[in-house]
Amino acid sequence: MASSAARLASRGGRRILPNARRQSRLLSSSSSATTASADPNTTDNNNNNANNENPHYPHMFAPLDLGPHIGRLPNRVIMGSMHTGLEGHSIPKLMLPLLNAEDDHTDLTEMACYFGERAKGGVGLMVTGGVSPNWKGWVGPLAGKLTTETERDRHKVVTDMVHSIRIPTYSPDSTDGTEPGRICLQILHTGRYAYHPFAVSASSTKSPISPFPAKEMSTSDVKATVRDFANCAVLAKEAGYDGVEIMGSEGYLINQFLVSKTNHRNDEYGGGTTNNFENRMRLALEIVDETRKACGLDFIIIFRLSMLDLVKDGSSWEEIKALAQALEDKGVTIINTGIGWHEARIPTIATSVPRGAFSFVTKKLRDENIVSVPLCATNRINAPSTAETILENDADLVSMARPFLADPDIVKKSREGLSEEINTCIACNQACLDHAFIGKTASCLVNPRACHETEISIEPDSVATDERLNIGVVGSGPAGMAFAHTAATIGHHVTLFDKSDEIGGQFNMAKRIPGKEEFHETIRYFTVQLEKLKKMGKLDMQLGTEINYSEMELRSSGGGGEGKIDKWIISTGVDPRMPNIPGGDHPNVLSYIDVLRNKAKVGRKVAVIGAGGIGFDVSEYLLHHDDSDDNDKKADDVNVDEFLVNWGVDKSTGERGGLLPEEGVKMTNPHREIILMQRKKGKLGAGLGKTTGWIHRSTLVRSKCVEMIPEVSYDKIDDNGHLHITIGKSEKKTTRVLEVDNIVLCAGQISKRDLEEAAVKSGGNLAGKVFTIGGAYEASELDAKRAIDMGTRLALRIKDDDVVPGKHNFHADVGAEEKLYDAMMKVMR
């Protein structure tokens, strides 16, 4: 591999100093004021101030010049690629009726509305979910691809929508204070990550996250794939896309060619030895080169470069630098940062990852001063303050993906200084990535409208005056907050009751779990929104007020000194299930509510009964909670360096793949010893989130202070507070006495339905006016995603005569992809 000096010489000795250049861009974009357009398709009509610089986040809203052929981006925020399920598919028309899907996603209008709403929110550049350049690169069977003119034409509705929207800019060179909305198509070939039997890769290998082994591509296959990428880019340009992002990271096909871990070839595209990187990067460079030649200079090419593979035998830092330089030579417009292969056993985007944890690697490449194209930082950037800090020192652009699911207006609100009104992404993965991996249309736990914009419409005061109701909501947990917010927004009057003196319900416990600090933000968001509605006279909040059935009857008849309540929403949540264990009333026995809400003191050795989501959360809390410091951390308080060392990330990038040697990994000292048990046979935590469950299990296992025991019977708790258990069945069973300081019960929940039951039992008119939602409706695993979705959807239909108790739980339409995935899984089983 050529040295840096040799490469620079071959490029005419050019060494641009990016830091100086980037600073000059910032300065040149703030020299004079302009007036924003009054065009109705402009996202904001009061954009510029006298200094032509955003007063809240000047770096975030500095324009970025991409050169004379492409022009300027209005700000430094890219909406990163996410697979949403709206990108279309390749399912034959004859097959669609057999799937009996409620939404076949053949037409891309839903995708257009989804991106249109985010363009109106002011983002400078957007990237679609991954679309394959050929059928072998499908994400799953018959997934989306772009290979034909018919497929091309379907995308025009998307690009037309985005281009109809103007984005405010602080550029002095803009004649109307705006720039056009822009969108790039991501070209993604999954390689051995394909979830279908036609998977191909650099060599014949099998990914640990796919059941299908990949076949080695012949040399002619590789060359054909290069042509397929270029053809896909041409079709994207013809469809109206402003550019493409070539997915070269996260362990997908191009990344598989780049590293000796998966590339064992002996031809011009391979070489398993470390000195054959020139061959291994050939595929990436030929794809960029052919794409640039085919699409011209007026076309954005983003390359997603894996700067930290986080797998053994990944790329070295010298290889990453060489590839970055070569990519610039071949004509990329922007280099985006890729972090971690999907099979890596280090969390990279989950809520336990601190904000901006990986921007250091983008900064490292930037500080090398070897490329002049803009560099984009990624991963866990979900707040304007985080973005601004990164843009000050680490990168030219920031990419946010899931934050645009949580709040399509995150950029607009940031520009206007309304950061407290942002519905912050909590990085739970429950409705986005977990959906994507089962073919389900994505959404968002904190914003069920995401990817369902044509299905869920929340317009202020949209309910006709004569249809508006006076609604009582009992309980301000996730379901109650969501219902109250939506119902009051669209025109109903809501009175929200809660016996607690704060809203949030179970989220007030969840926010105390290490790695779930972001849950503070959801409570903050709903608090701000409900207070706004209260000031507008649309909502009353009566906290510290417990409502019984008699009070409900009184208020429904117009008594109680306030307006008559027409309908009641019961969102009272759950009570802990108390297992019937002899001696269970011993003072050493605590419920998870005692621990998390009531802050009961817990000893150094603890038995946890129940290994569902709550059992894991309590175990993690007890493992790390220091009784001497009872202050709850917030997201910005989490230590990035501690996280990186705990998980074995080499911040110096001295090791291949960015992994620390085993001796360099340092776990945070645990505060307790924990024995976590479940009645069921099999792996503990098997029912946790598809993309996050392994993180929770790994955190506990790696602490070496948590013992996990399945197939447990709880025999008794003796007078000393010790737990007697039996492990296993029949002749293989064994008994143990766990001499612990405390026993914490996390054995499930029971819905609190006493108000609903009292209404039904009364047999009066009130029985048809009481609707139970959230945990009170269904208690399994405290599913906040289901609770918020249920509350939101019911609020939109509560006025309808056909919405009656028992027929009030509404769901998203089921797409063709989900039906196909279910059918495939049945066959595989």
CSV table of C-alpha atoms in Angstrom, one decimal, residues 347-355 380 382 402 425-429 513-519 635 638 643 692 695-696:
chain,number,residue,atom,x,y,z
A,347,PRO,CA,-23.7,-1.2,21.1
A,348,THR,CA,-23.5,1.7,18.7
A,349,ILE,CA,-27.0,3.3,18.5
A,350,ALA,CA,-29.0,2.0,21.5
A,351,THR,CA,-30.1,4.2,24.3
A,352,SER,CA,-27.2,3.0,26.5
A,353,VAL,CA,-24.8,4.6,24.1
A,354,PRO,CA,-23.9,8.2,25.3
A,355,ARG,CA,-24.8,11.1,23.1
A,380,ARG,CA,-26.6,9.0,18.9
A,382,ASN,CA,-30.3,13.5,19.1
A,402,ARG,CA,-34.1,8.2,14.3
A,425,CYS,CA,-35.5,10.2,20.3
A,426,ILE,CA,-34.8,7.9,23.3
A,427,ALA,CA,-32.9,5.4,21.1
A,428,CYS,CA,-35.1,2.5,22.3
A,429,ASN,CA,-35.2,0.8,18.8
A,513,ILE,CA,-32.1,2.8,34.9
A,514,PRO,CA,-28.5,3.2,33.7
A,515,GLY,CA,-28.7,3.5,30.0
A,516,LYS,CA,-32.2,4.9,30.0
A,517,GLU,CA,-31.5,8.4,30.9
A,518,GLU,CA,-33.1,9.6,27.7
A,519,PHE,CA,-36.5,8.8,29.3
A,635,ALA,CA,-28.4,11.9,29.1
A,638,VAL,CA,-23.2,10.0,31.0
A,643,PHE,CA,-18.6,3.8,28.1
A,692,THR,CA,-31.2,-4.4,22.2
A,695,ILE,CA,-27.0,-5.5,25.2
A,696,HIS,CA,-28.9,-6.0,28.4
